[in-house]
PDB file of C-alpha atoms in Angstrom:
ATOM      1  CA  UNK A1243     -65.612  -4.697 -35.211  1.00  0.00           C
ATOM      2  CA  UNK A1244     -61.932  -5.289 -34.778  1.00  0.00           C
ATOM      3  CA  UNK A1245     -60.544  -4.605 -31.364  1.00  0.00           C
ATOM      4  CA  UNK A1246     -56.898  -3.625 -31.416  1.00  0.00           C
ATOM      5  CA  UNK A1247     -54.778  -4.600 -28.485  1.00  0.00           C
ATOM      6  CA  UNK A1248     -53.248  -1.712 -26.646  1.00  0.00           C
ATOM      7  CA  UNK A1249     -49.511  -1.594 -27.059  1.00  0.00           C
ATOM      8  CA  UNK A1250     -47.745  -0.659 -23.809  1.00  0.00           C
ATOM      9  CA  UNK A1251     -45.806   2.532 -24.192  1.00  0.00           C
ATOM     10  CA  UNK A1252     -42.216   2.717 -22.955  1.00  0.00           C
ATOM     11  CA  UNK A1253     -41.812   4.945 -19.944  1.00  0.00           C
ATOM     12  CA  UNK A1254     -39.945   8.047 -21.111  1.00  0.00           C
ATOM     13  CA  UNK A1255     -36.570   8.537 -19.475  1.00  0.00           C
ATOM     14  CA  UNK A1256     -36.162  11.708 -17.478  1.00  0.00           C
ATOM     15  CA  UNK A1257     -33.832  14.203 -19.107  1.00  0.00           C
ATOM     16  CA  UNK A1258     -30.238  13.719 -18.046  1.00  0.00           C
ATOM     17  CA  UNK A1259     -29.261  16.402 -15.593  1.00  0.00           C
ATOM     18  CA  UNK A1260     -26.269  18.421 -16.706  1.00  0.00           C
ATOM     19  CA  UNK A1261     -23.573  19.186 -14.189  1.00  0.00           C
ATOM     20  CA  UNK A1262     -23.003  22.899 -13.774  1.00  0.00           C
ATOM     21  CA  UNK A1263     -19.229  23.268 -13.979  1.00  0.00           C
ATOM     22  CA  UNK A1264     -17.439  26.015 -12.071  1.00  0.00           C
ATOM     23  CA  UNK A1265     -13.968  27.561 -11.937  1.00  0.00           C
ATOM     24  CA  UNK A1266     -12.091  25.832  -9.150  1.00  0.00           C
ATOM     25  CA  UNK A1267      -8.415  26.281  -8.256  1.00  0.00           C
ATOM     26  CA  UNK A1268      -6.187  24.064  -6.135  1.00  0.00           C
ATOM     27  CA  UNK A1269      -4.516  20.687  -5.692  1.00  0.00           C
ATOM     28  CA  UNK A1270      -6.222  17.495  -4.538  1.00  0.00           C
ATOM     29  CA  UNK A1271      -4.142  14.578  -3.284  1.00  0.00           C
ATOM     30  CA  UNK A1272      -5.991  11.497  -4.497  1.00  0.00           C
ATOM     31  CA  UNK A1273      -5.340   7.891  -3.479  1.00  0.00           C
ATOM     32  CA  UNK A1274      -6.008   6.199  -6.832  1.00  0.00           C
ATOM     33  CA  UNK A1275      -7.774   2.833  -6.572  1.00  0.00           C
ATOM     34  CA  UNK A1276      -6.853  -0.421  -8.266  1.00  0.00           C
ATOM     35  CA  UNK A1277      -8.361  -0.944 -11.713  1.00  0.00           C
ATOM     36  CA  UNK A1278      -8.845   2.669 -12.766  1.00  0.00           C
ATOM     37  CA  UNK A1279      -6.606   4.538 -15.174  1.00  0.00           C
ATOM     38  CA  UNK A1280      -5.231   7.870 -13.991  1.00  0.00           C
ATOM     39  CA  UNK A1281      -7.529   9.683 -16.404  1.00  0.00           C
ATOM     40  CA  UNK A1282     -10.604   7.746 -15.198  1.00  0.00           C
ATOM     41  CA  UNK A1283      -9.781   8.692 -11.606  1.00  0.00           C
ATOM     42  CA  UNK A1284      -9.258  12.316 -12.637  1.00  0.00           C
ATOM     43  CA  UNK A1285     -12.607  12.489 -14.428  1.00  0.00           C
ATOM     44  CA  UNK A1286     -14.461  11.047 -11.417  1.00  0.00           C
ATOM     45  CA  UNK A1287     -12.869  13.586  -9.067  1.00  0.00           C
ATOM     46  CA  UNK A1288     -13.514  16.391 -11.559  1.00  0.00           C
ATOM     47  CA  UNK A1289     -17.189  15.403 -11.745  1.00  0.00           C
ATOM     48  CA  UNK A1290     -17.550  15.255  -7.954  1.00  0.00           C
ATOM     49  CA  UNK A1291     -16.044  18.746  -7.617  1.00  0.00           C
ATOM     50  CA  UNK A1292     -17.896  20.136 -10.679  1.00  0.00           C
ATOM     51  CA  UNK A1293     -14.588  21.595 -11.844  1.00  0.00           C
ATOM     52  CA  UNK A1294     -14.158  23.229 -15.251  1.00  0.00           C
ATOM     53  CA  UNK A1295     -10.488  22.373 -15.740  1.00  0.00           C
ATOM     54  CA  UNK A1296      -8.303  19.646 -14.248  1.00  0.00           C
ATOM     55  CA  UNK A1297      -5.257  17.507 -14.934  1.00  0.00           C
ATOM     56  CA  UNK A1298      -3.171  14.853 -13.174  1.00  0.00           C
ATOM     57  CA  UNK A1299       0.557  14.968 -12.484  1.00  0.00           C
ATOM     58  CA  UNK A1300       1.949  11.625 -13.592  1.00  0.00           C
ATOM     59  CA  UNK A1301       0.316   8.466 -14.877  1.00  0.00           C
ATOM     60  CA  UNK A1302      -0.291   5.419 -12.716  1.00  0.00           C
ATOM     61  CA  UNK A1303      -1.185   2.158 -14.478  1.00  0.00           C
ATOM     62  CA  UNK A1304      -4.626   0.667 -13.703  1.00  0.00           C
ATOM     63  CA  UNK A1305      -2.846  -2.109 -11.745  1.00  0.00           C
ATOM     64  CA  UNK A1306      -1.125   0.484  -9.525  1.00  0.00           C
ATOM     65  CA  UNK A1307      -2.632   2.374  -6.595  1.00  0.00           C
ATOM     66  CA  UNK A1308      -1.599   5.340  -4.519  1.00  0.00           C
ATOM     67  CA  UNK A1309      -0.754   9.004  -4.689  1.00  0.00           C
ATOM     68  CA  UNK A1310      -2.051  10.882  -7.728  1.00  0.00           C
ATOM     69  CA  UNK A1311      -1.907  14.676  -7.279  1.00  0.00           C
ATOM     70  CA  UNK A1312      -4.716  16.336  -9.244  1.00  0.00           C
ATOM     71  CA  UNK A1313      -4.504  19.984 -10.295  1.00  0.00           C
ATOM     72  CA  UNK A1314      -7.579  22.150 -10.798  1.00  0.00           C
ATOM     73  CA  UNK A1315      -7.857  25.472 -12.617  1.00  0.00           C
ATOM     74  CA  UNK A1316      -4.818  27.713 -12.165  1.00  0.00           C
ATOM     75  CA  UNK A1317      -2.913  24.895 -10.428  1.00  0.00           C
ATOM     76  CA  UNK A1318      -2.661  23.021 -13.767  1.00  0.00           C
ATOM     77  CA  UNK A1319      -0.030  25.587 -14.818  1.00  0.00           C
ATOM     78  CA  UNK A1320       2.342  24.134 -12.210  1.00  0.00           C
ATOM     79  CA  UNK A1321       1.663  20.397 -12.640  1.00  0.00           C
ATOM     80  CA  UNK A1322       5.091  19.972 -14.241  1.00  0.00           C
ATOM     81  CA  UNK A1323       6.658  20.518 -10.797  1.00  0.00           C
ATOM     82  CA  UNK A1324       5.147  17.271  -9.547  1.00  0.00           C
ATOM     83  CA  UNK A1325       5.905  15.488 -12.814  1.00  0.00           C
ATOM     84  CA  UNK A1326       9.594  16.342 -12.402  1.00  0.00           C
ATOM     85  CA  UNK A1327       9.745  15.372  -8.710  1.00  0.00           C
ATOM     86  CA  UNK A1328      11.304  12.195  -7.319  1.00  0.00           C
ATOM     87  CA  UNK A1329       8.789   9.433  -6.613  1.00  0.00           C
ATOM     88  CA  UNK A1330       8.552   6.755  -3.920  1.00  0.00           C
ATOM     89  CA  UNK A1331       6.874   3.391  -4.413  1.00  0.00           C
ATOM     90  CA  UNK A1332       6.134   0.207  -2.512  1.00  0.00           C
ATOM     91  CA  UNK A1333       6.602  -2.637  -4.969  1.00  0.00           C
ATOM     92  CA  UNK A1334       5.779  -6.312  -4.570  1.00  0.00           C
ATOM     93  CA  UNK A1335       7.851  -8.707  -6.671  1.00  0.00           C
ATOM     94  CA  UNK A1336       6.768 -12.255  -7.500  1.00  0.00           C
ATOM     95  CA  UNK A1337      10.085 -14.119  -7.613  1.00  0.00           C
ATOM     96  CA  UNK A1338      10.654 -17.104  -9.878  1.00  0.00           C
ATOM     97  CA  UNK A1339       8.013 -16.116 -12.457  1.00  0.00           C
ATOM     98  CA  UNK A1340       8.398 -13.915 -15.531  1.00  0.00           C
ATOM     99  CA  UNK A1341       5.468 -12.670 -17.628  1.00  0.00           C
ATOM    100  CA  UNK A1342       4.945 -11.223 -21.087  1.00  0.00           C
ATOM    101  CA  UNK A1343       4.253  -7.741 -19.678  1.00  0.00           C
ATOM    102  CA  UNK A1344       6.561  -7.725 -16.663  1.00  0.00           C
ATOM    103  CA  UNK A1345       3.567  -7.450 -14.333  1.00  0.00           C
ATOM    104  CA  UNK A1346       0.639  -9.549 -13.100  1.00  0.00           C
ATOM    105  CA  UNK A1347      -1.470  -8.735 -16.166  1.00  0.00           C
ATOM    106  CA  UNK A1348       0.718 -10.693 -18.573  1.00  0.00           C
ATOM    107  CA  UNK A1349       0.874 -14.366 -19.429  1.00  0.00           C
ATOM    108  CA  UNK A1350       3.394 -16.583 -17.665  1.00  0.00           C
ATOM    109  CA  UNK A1351       6.598 -16.918 -19.661  1.00  0.00           C
ATOM    110  CA  UNK A1352       8.818 -18.973 -17.373  1.00  0.00           C
ATOM    111  CA  UNK A1353       8.744 -20.366 -13.867  1.00  0.00           C
ATOM    112  CA  UNK A1354      11.922 -21.234 -11.993  1.00  0.00           C
ATOM    113  CA  UNK A1355      12.666 -22.396  -8.446  1.00  0.00           C
ATOM    114  CA  UNK A1356      13.568 -19.752  -5.877  1.00  0.00           C
ATOM    115  CA  UNK A1357      16.490 -20.579  -3.592  1.00  0.00           C
ATOM    116  CA  UNK A1358      17.804 -17.315  -2.143  1.00  0.00           C
ATOM    117  CA  UNK A1359      19.189 -15.823   1.026  1.00  0.00           C
ATOM    118  CA  UNK A1360      18.977 -12.312   2.406  1.00  0.00           C
ATOM    119  CA  UNK A1361      22.524 -11.444   1.343  1.00  0.00           C
ATOM    120  CA  UNK A1362      21.781 -12.290  -2.294  1.00  0.00           C
ATOM    121  CA  UNK A1363      18.663 -10.104  -2.285  1.00  0.00           C
ATOM    122  CA  UNK A1364      20.492  -7.169  -0.676  1.00  0.00           C
ATOM    123  CA  UNK A1365      23.319  -7.483  -3.216  1.00  0.00           C
ATOM    124  CA  UNK A1366      20.863  -7.519  -6.139  1.00  0.00           C
ATOM    125  CA  UNK A1367      19.052  -4.436  -4.852  1.00  0.00           C
ATOM    126  CA  UNK A1368      22.345  -2.615  -4.271  1.00  0.00           C
ATOM    127  CA  UNK A1369      23.364  -3.373  -7.844  1.00  0.00           C
ATOM    128  CA  UNK A1370      20.499  -1.214  -9.114  1.00  0.00           C
ATOM    129  CA  UNK A1371      20.965   1.679  -6.699  1.00  0.00           C
ATOM    130  CA  UNK A1372      22.337   4.921  -8.137  1.00  0.00           C
ATOM    131  CA  UNK A1373      22.384   6.098 -11.779  1.00  0.00           C
ATOM    132  CA  UNK A1374      21.269   3.248 -14.045  1.00  0.00           C
ATOM    133  CA  UNK A1375      20.169   2.752 -17.642  1.00  0.00           C
ATOM    134  CA  UNK A1376      16.700   1.372 -18.326  1.00  0.00           C
ATOM    135  CA  UNK A1377      15.146   0.157 -21.556  1.00  0.00           C
ATOM    136  CA  UNK A1378      11.480   1.289 -21.587  1.00  0.00           C
ATOM    137  CA  UNK A1379       9.182  -1.750 -21.680  1.00  0.00           C
ATOM    138  CA  UNK A1380       7.003  -2.415 -24.726  1.00  0.00           C
ATOM    139  CA  UNK A1381       3.965  -2.521 -22.451  1.00  0.00           C
ATOM    140  CA  UNK A1382       4.162   1.168 -21.529  1.00  0.00           C
ATOM    141  CA  UNK A1383       2.427   4.433 -22.461  1.00  0.00           C
ATOM    142  CA  UNK A1384       5.598   5.868 -24.004  1.00  0.00           C
ATOM    143  CA  UNK A1385       4.771   7.188 -27.486  1.00  0.00           C
ATOM    144  CA  UNK A1386       6.399   6.178 -30.784  1.00  0.00           C
ATOM    145  CA  UNK A1387       5.169   7.928 -33.948  1.00  0.00           C
ATOM    146  CA  UNK A1388       2.101   9.110 -32.057  1.00  0.00           C
ATOM    147  CA  UNK A1389       1.163   5.632 -30.812  1.00  0.00           C
ATOM    148  CA  UNK A1390       1.689   4.184 -27.324  1.00  0.00           C
ATOM    149  CA  UNK A1391       4.196   1.319 -27.139  1.00  0.00           C
ATOM    150  CA  UNK A1392       1.597  -0.980 -25.574  1.00  0.00           C
ATOM    151  CA  UNK A1393      -0.472  -0.673 -28.774  1.00  0.00           C
ATOM    152  CA  UNK A1394       2.446  -2.073 -30.777  1.00  0.00           C
ATOM    153  CA  UNK A1395       2.958  -4.792 -28.156  1.00  0.00           C
ATOM    154  CA  UNK A1396      -0.697  -5.885 -28.342  1.00  0.00           C
ATOM    155  CA  UNK A1397      -0.295  -6.188 -32.111  1.00  0.00           C
ATOM    156  CA  UNK A1398       2.764  -8.394 -31.632  1.00  0.00           C
ATOM    157  CA  UNK A1399       5.160  -5.726 -32.877  1.00  0.00           C
ATOM    158  CA  UNK A1400       8.358  -4.827 -31.043  1.00  0.00           C
ATOM    159  CA  UNK A1401       9.895  -1.467 -31.897  1.00  0.00           C
ATOM    160  CA  UNK A1402      13.346  -0.136 -31.142  1.00  0.00           C
ATOM    161  CA  UNK A1403      13.612   1.912 -27.934  1.00  0.00           C
ATOM    162  CA  UNK A1404      16.433   4.062 -26.697  1.00  0.00           C
ATOM    163  CA  UNK A1405      17.677   3.382 -23.136  1.00  0.00           C
ATOM    164  CA  UNK A1406      17.027   6.175 -20.652  1.00  0.00           C
ATOM    165  CA  UNK A1407      19.110   7.265 -17.705  1.00  0.00           C
ATOM    166  CA  UNK A1408      17.338   7.292 -14.324  1.00  0.00           C
ATOM    167  CA  UNK A1409      18.470   7.412 -10.702  1.00  0.00           C
ATOM    168  CA  UNK A1410      17.425   4.950  -7.991  1.00  0.00           C
ATOM    169  CA  UNK A1411      18.141   6.834  -4.775  1.00  0.00           C
ATOM    170  CA  UNK A1412      17.507   3.894  -2.498  1.00  0.00           C
ATOM    171  CA  UNK A1413      15.894   0.448  -2.334  1.00  0.00           C
ATOM    172  CA  UNK A1414      14.783  -0.766   1.093  1.00  0.00           C
ATOM    173  CA  UNK A1415      13.759  -4.380   1.687  1.00  0.00           C
ATOM    174  CA  UNK A1416      10.472  -4.294   3.605  1.00  0.00           C
ATOM    175  CA  UNK A1417       9.545  -7.982   3.591  1.00  0.00           C
ATOM    176  CA  UNK A1418      10.701 -11.247   2.051  1.00  0.00           C
ATOM    177  CA  UNK A1419       8.778 -14.481   2.298  1.00  0.00           C
ATOM    178  CA  UNK A1420       9.814 -17.371   0.021  1.00  0.00           C
ATOM    179  CA  UNK A1421       8.886 -16.164  -3.485  1.00  0.00           C
ATOM    180  CA  UNK A1422       7.505 -12.721  -2.522  1.00  0.00           C
ATOM    181  CA  UNK A1423       9.720  -9.676  -2.078  1.00  0.00           C
ATOM    182  CA  UNK A1424       8.409  -6.265  -0.957  1.00  0.00           C
ATOM    183  CA  UNK A1425      10.640  -3.227  -1.440  1.00  0.00           C
ATOM    184  CA  UNK A1426      10.401   0.550  -1.060  1.00  0.00           C
ATOM    185  CA  UNK A1427      11.959   2.482  -3.929  1.00  0.00           C
ATOM    186  CA  UNK A1428      12.775   6.183  -4.169  1.00  0.00           C
ATOM    187  CA  UNK A1429      13.671   7.158  -7.714  1.00  0.00           C
ATOM    188  CA  UNK A1430      13.867   9.926 -10.283  1.00  0.00           C
ATOM    189  CA  UNK A1431      11.068  10.721 -12.706  1.00  0.00           C
ATOM    190  CA  UNK A1432      10.670   8.348 -15.628  1.00  0.00           C
ATOM    191  CA  UNK A1433      11.741   5.224 -13.730  1.00  0.00           C
ATOM    192  CA  UNK A1434       9.914   2.031 -14.710  1.00  0.00           C
ATOM    193  CA  UNK A1435       9.427  -0.006 -11.540  1.00  0.00           C
ATOM    194  CA  UNK A1436       8.216  -2.920 -13.662  1.00  0.00           C
ATOM    195  CA  UNK A1437      11.563  -2.946 -15.461  1.00  0.00           C
ATOM    196  CA  UNK A1438      13.393  -2.650 -12.146  1.00  0.00           C
ATOM    197  CA  UNK A1439      11.498  -5.694 -10.831  1.00  0.00           C
ATOM    198  CA  UNK A1440      12.466  -7.726 -13.905  1.00  0.00           C
ATOM    199  CA  UNK A1441      16.098  -6.621 -13.642  1.00  0.00           C
ATOM    200  CA  UNK A1442      16.306  -7.572  -9.958  1.00  0.00           C
ATOM    201  CA  UNK A1443      14.790 -10.963 -10.776  1.00  0.00           C
ATOM    202  CA  UNK A1444      17.325 -11.513 -13.528  1.00  0.00           C
ATOM    203  CA  UNK A1445      20.195 -10.528 -11.208  1.00  0.00           C
ATOM    204  CA  UNK A1446      18.914 -13.070  -8.680  1.00  0.00           C
ATOM    205  CA  UNK A1447      18.908 -15.755 -11.347  1.00  0.00           C
ATOM    206  CA  UNK A1448      15.272 -16.764 -10.842  1.00  0.00           C
ATOM    207  CA  UNK A1449      13.377 -14.049 -12.712  1.00  0.00           C
ATOM    208  CA  UNK A1450      10.561 -11.906 -11.331  1.00  0.00           C
ATOM    209  CA  UNK A1451       7.584  -9.783 -12.260  1.00  0.00           C
ATOM    210  CA  UNK A1452       5.835  -6.880 -10.568  1.00  0.00           C
ATOM    211  CA  UNK A1453       2.723  -8.224  -8.828  1.00  0.00           C
ATOM    212  CA  UNK A1454       1.636  -5.025  -7.056  1.00  0.00           C
ATOM    213  CA  UNK A1455       2.643  -1.362  -6.997  1.00  0.00           C
ATOM    214  CA  UNK A1456       1.657   1.555  -4.785  1.00  0.00           C
ATOM    215  CA  UNK A1457       2.971   5.106  -5.157  1.00  0.00           C
ATOM    216  CA  UNK A1458       3.544   6.447  -1.672  1.00  0.00           C
ATOM    217  CA  UNK A1459       5.128   9.832  -2.417  1.00  0.00           C
ATOM    218  CA  UNK A1460       5.835  12.475  -5.041  1.00  0.00           C
ATOM    219  CA  UNK A1461       8.409  15.035  -3.962  1.00  0.00           C
ATOM    220  CA  UNK A1462       7.256  16.282  -0.525  1.00  0.00           C
ATOM    221  CA  UNK A1463       3.692  14.965  -1.035  1.00  0.00           C
ATOM    222  CA  UNK A1464       2.661  11.771   0.762  1.00  0.00           C
ATOM    223  CA  UNK A1465      -0.149   9.278   0.187  1.00  0.00           C
ATOM    224  CA  UNK A1466      -0.977   9.444   3.907  1.00  0.00           C
ATOM    225  CA  UNK A1467      -2.460  12.889   3.204  1.00  0.00           C
ATOM    226  CA  UNK A1468      -4.509  11.687   0.218  1.00  0.00           C
ATOM    227  CA  UNK A1469      -8.240  10.981  -0.011  1.00  0.00           C
ATOM    228  CA  UNK A1470      -9.967   8.109  -1.815  1.00  0.00           C
ATOM    229  CA  UNK A1471     -12.753   8.557  -4.352  1.00  0.00           C
ATOM    230  CA  UNK A1472     -15.147   6.849  -1.929  1.00  0.00           C
ATOM    231  CA  UNK A1473     -14.248   9.312   0.824  1.00  0.00           C
ATOM    232  CA  UNK A1474     -14.620  12.221  -1.596  1.00  0.00           C
ATOM    233  CA  UNK A1475     -18.056  11.011  -2.764  1.00  0.00           C
ATOM    234  CA  UNK A1476     -19.304  10.705   0.833  1.00  0.00           C
ATOM    235  CA  UNK A1477     -18.699  14.411   1.531  1.00  0.00           C
ATOM    236  CA  UNK A1478     -20.897  17.367   0.705  1.00  0.00           C
ATOM    237  CA  UNK A1479     -19.650  19.899  -1.812  1.00  0.00           C
ATOM    238  CA  UNK A1480     -18.255  22.346   0.741  1.00  0.00           C
ATOM    239  CA  UNK A1481     -16.262  19.592   2.459  1.00  0.00           C
ATOM    240  CA  UNK A1482     -14.908  18.377  -0.878  1.00  0.00           C
ATOM    241  CA  UNK A1483     -13.741  21.860  -1.792  1.00  0.00           C
ATOM    242  CA  UNK A1484     -12.138  22.258   1.639  1.00  0.00           C
ATOM    243  CA  UNK A1485      -9.814  19.352   0.785  1.00  0.00           C
ATOM    244  CA  UNK A1486      -8.162  21.350  -1.997  1.00  0.00           C
ATOM    245  CA  UNK A1487      -4.654  22.555  -1.233  1.00  0.00           C
ATOM    246  CA  UNK A1488      -3.684  26.065  -2.392  1.00  0.00           C
ATOM    247  CA  UNK A1489      -2.607  26.637  -5.999  1.00  0.00           C
ATOM    248  CA  UNK A1490       1.011  27.183  -4.870  1.00  0.00           C
ATOM    249  CA  UNK A1491       1.078  23.933  -2.846  1.00  0.00           C
ATOM    250  CA  UNK A1492       3.338  22.140  -5.326  1.00  0.00           C
ATOM    251  CA  UNK A1493       5.847  25.013  -5.026  1.00  0.00           C
ATOM    252  CA  UNK A1494       5.828  25.193  -1.215  1.00  0.00           C
ATOM    253  CA  UNK A1495       9.535  24.333  -0.859  1.00  0.00           C
ATOM    254  CA  UNK A1496      10.636  27.042  -3.353  1.00  0.00           C
ATOM    255  CA  UNK A1497      12.021  30.409  -2.124  1.00  0.00           C
ATOM    256  CA  UNK A1498       9.344  33.085  -1.748  1.00  0.00           C
ATOM    257  CA  UNK A1499       9.572  36.564  -3.329  1.00  0.00           C
ATOM    258  CA  UNK A1500       7.111  39.305  -2.284  1.00  0.00           C
ATOM    259  CA  UNK A1501       6.538  42.353  -4.499  1.00  0.00           C
ATOM    260  CA  UNK A1502       4.898  45.711  -3.707  1.00  0.00           C
ATOM    261  CA  UNK A1503       1.649  46.497  -5.485  1.00  0.00           C
ATOM    262  CA  UNK A1504       3.079  48.483  -8.403  1.00  0.00           C
ATOM    263  CA  UNK A1505       5.814  45.898  -9.058  1.00  0.00           C
ATOM    264  CA  UNK A1506       3.315  43.042  -8.777  1.00  0.00           C
ATOM    265  CA  UNK A1507       1.165  44.548 -11.506  1.00  0.00           C
ATOM    266  CA  UNK A1508       4.114  44.916 -13.852  1.00  0.00           C
ATOM    267  CA  UNK A1509       5.316  41.398 -13.080  1.00  0.00           C
ATOM    268  CA  UNK A1510       1.892  40.021 -14.085  1.00  0.00           C
ATOM    269  CA  UNK A1511       2.329  41.574 -17.533  1.00  0.00           C
ATOM    270  CA  UNK A1512       5.511  39.523 -17.984  1.00  0.00           C
ATOM    271  CA  UNK A1513       7.960  42.407 -17.550  1.00  0.00           C
ATOM    272  CA  UNK A1514      11.297  41.623 -15.925  1.00  0.00           C
ATOM    273  CA  UNK A1515      11.820  43.297 -12.571  1.00  0.00           C
ATOM    274  CA  UNK A1516      15.098  44.329 -10.900  1.00  0.00           C
ATOM    275  CA  UNK A1517      15.531  42.696  -7.481  1.00  0.00           C
ATOM    276  CA  UNK A1518      18.291  42.662  -4.889  1.00  0.00           C
ATOM    277  CA  UNK A1519      18.256  38.918  -4.530  1.00  0.00           C
ATOM    278  CA  UNK A1520      20.685  36.121  -5.288  1.00  0.00           C
ATOM    279  CA  UNK A1521      20.257  34.097  -8.455  1.00  0.00           C
ATOM    280  CA  UNK A1522      17.763  31.254  -8.083  1.00  0.00           C
ATOM    281  CA  UNK A1523      16.510  28.693 -10.625  1.00  0.00           C
ATOM    282  CA  UNK A1524      12.946  28.710  -9.282  1.00  0.00           C
ATOM    283  CA  UNK A1525      10.993  31.012  -6.948  1.00  0.00           C
ATOM    284  CA  UNK A1526       7.320  31.632  -6.153  1.00  0.00           C
ATOM    285  CA  UNK A1527       6.141  35.207  -6.412  1.00  0.00           C
ATOM    286  CA  UNK A1528       3.459  37.020  -4.411  1.00  0.00           C
ATOM    287  CA  UNK A1529       1.780  40.401  -4.452  1.00  0.00           C
ATOM    288  CA  UNK A1530       0.978  42.614  -1.463  1.00  0.00           C
ATOM    289  CA  UNK A1531      -1.406  41.860   1.394  1.00  0.00           C
ATOM    290  CA  UNK A1532      -3.741  40.145   1.242  1.00  0.00           C
ATOM    291  CA  UNK A1533      -0.944  37.992  -0.086  1.00  0.00           C
ATOM    292  CA  UNK A1534      -1.756  36.923  -3.633  1.00  0.00           C
ATOM    293  CA  UNK A1535       0.132  34.212  -5.467  1.00  0.00           C
ATOM    294  CA  UNK A1536       1.162  35.541  -8.875  1.00  0.00           C
ATOM    295  CA  UNK A1537       3.177  32.728 -10.403  1.00  0.00           C
ATOM    296  CA  UNK A1538       6.624  31.191 -10.724  1.00  0.00           C
ATOM    297  CA  UNK A1539       9.871  32.797 -11.866  1.00  0.00           C
ATOM    298  CA  UNK A1540      13.640  32.572 -11.729  1.00  0.00           C
ATOM    299  CA  UNK A1541      16.285  35.124 -10.794  1.00  0.00           C
ATOM    300  CA  UNK A1542      19.290  35.741 -13.023  1.00  0.00           C
ATOM    301  CA  UNK A1543      21.780  38.645 -12.777  1.00  0.00           C
ATOM    302  CA  UNK A1544      19.525  40.624 -10.463  1.00  0.00           C
ATOM    303  CA  UNK A1545      16.409  40.233 -12.632  1.00  0.00           C
ATOM    304  CA  UNK A1546      13.186  38.481 -11.679  1.00  0.00           C
ATOM    305  CA  UNK A1547      12.037  36.688 -14.836  1.00  0.00           C
ATOM    306  CA  UNK A1548       8.534  35.231 -15.030  1.00  0.00           C
ATOM    307  CA  UNK A1549       8.087  31.583 -15.985  1.00  0.00           C
ATOM    308  CA  UNK A1550       4.428  30.753 -15.314  1.00  0.00           C
ATOM    309  CA  UNK A1551       1.935  33.510 -14.546  1.00  0.00           C
ATOM    310  CA  UNK A1552      -1.620  33.499 -13.264  1.00  0.00           C
ATOM    311  CA  UNK A1553      -4.076  35.680 -15.139  1.00  0.00           C
ATOM    312  CA  UNK A1554      -5.536  38.709 -13.316  1.00  0.00           C
ATOM    313  CA  UNK A1555      -8.874  36.877 -13.210  1.00  0.00           C
ATOM    314  CA  UNK A1556      -7.254  33.843 -11.575  1.00  0.00           C
ATOM    315  CA  UNK A1557      -5.422  36.036  -9.034  1.00  0.00           C
ATOM    316  CA  UNK A1558      -8.669  37.792  -8.157  1.00  0.00           C
ATOM    317  CA  UNK A1559     -10.427  34.440  -7.828  1.00  0.00           C
ATOM    318  CA  UNK A1560      -7.825  33.217  -5.333  1.00  0.00           C
ATOM    319  CA  UNK A1561      -8.112  36.224  -3.011  1.00  0.00           C
ATOM    320  CA  UNK A1562     -11.862  36.783  -3.234  1.00  0.00           C
TER     321      UNK A1562
END
């Protein structure tokens, strides 16, 4: 009689538990860690909050850290406000070394001696303060024919780019030690700090690349008020949700317009309303008590004209 050896059976894996998503509305100020893309950080926060809908308000490279406002639910309708806002950064420049990408990820192109004084550094920084023209770097997420520029760069292809006008409001020298320069920069949207670092290095005559970058502010929002993914993960669900700022948080410095109940209902349908208010390019609009945020609008020639509206379901969800 033939005895067959028993073949060990693989232990079946338990079924993967599905996360029950839920409608969640508000703004989370996240301190993005080093090494994660903005979308990776968003997805981790979205998973921890079990949110149905979410988006971020301005990309940070994986090599950058700092403030990344995340919008959930109805707040995603107003993410453009943060995208358009001025930004502040703390940038560390490695002087005397240029790289293929303009940052620490690239290969070394050239190394030159650094012999500078404080006056030369201040003069170089001042040269790039105010309205300036920047050529977007090839190693960037800017799209050309539906493809990011960095994809062309990785294939060894350089494509033509149009210069863009940006504004550097101020550059403050925080620290300077031999071949390392640390600066704080406040700038308009669309500014490439990597390009700024290279330009400052060129003006100094020694070259430079961006070795570290941290976004410290976006409009009135500050990284000091942000939470890390580790801190978020350590909380229970109620505490995580309590960290969400209101849907209208990104509009908090806009003029406020309050409407009576009948006018609020008409405004939510998109109808223009007559108001005795001065013209304004952007206002936030509320219904009656309990005060309900309805959306954003502008005022022109005595008319309140809706720009971005919440749905009745979203309004009800915010006040319930």
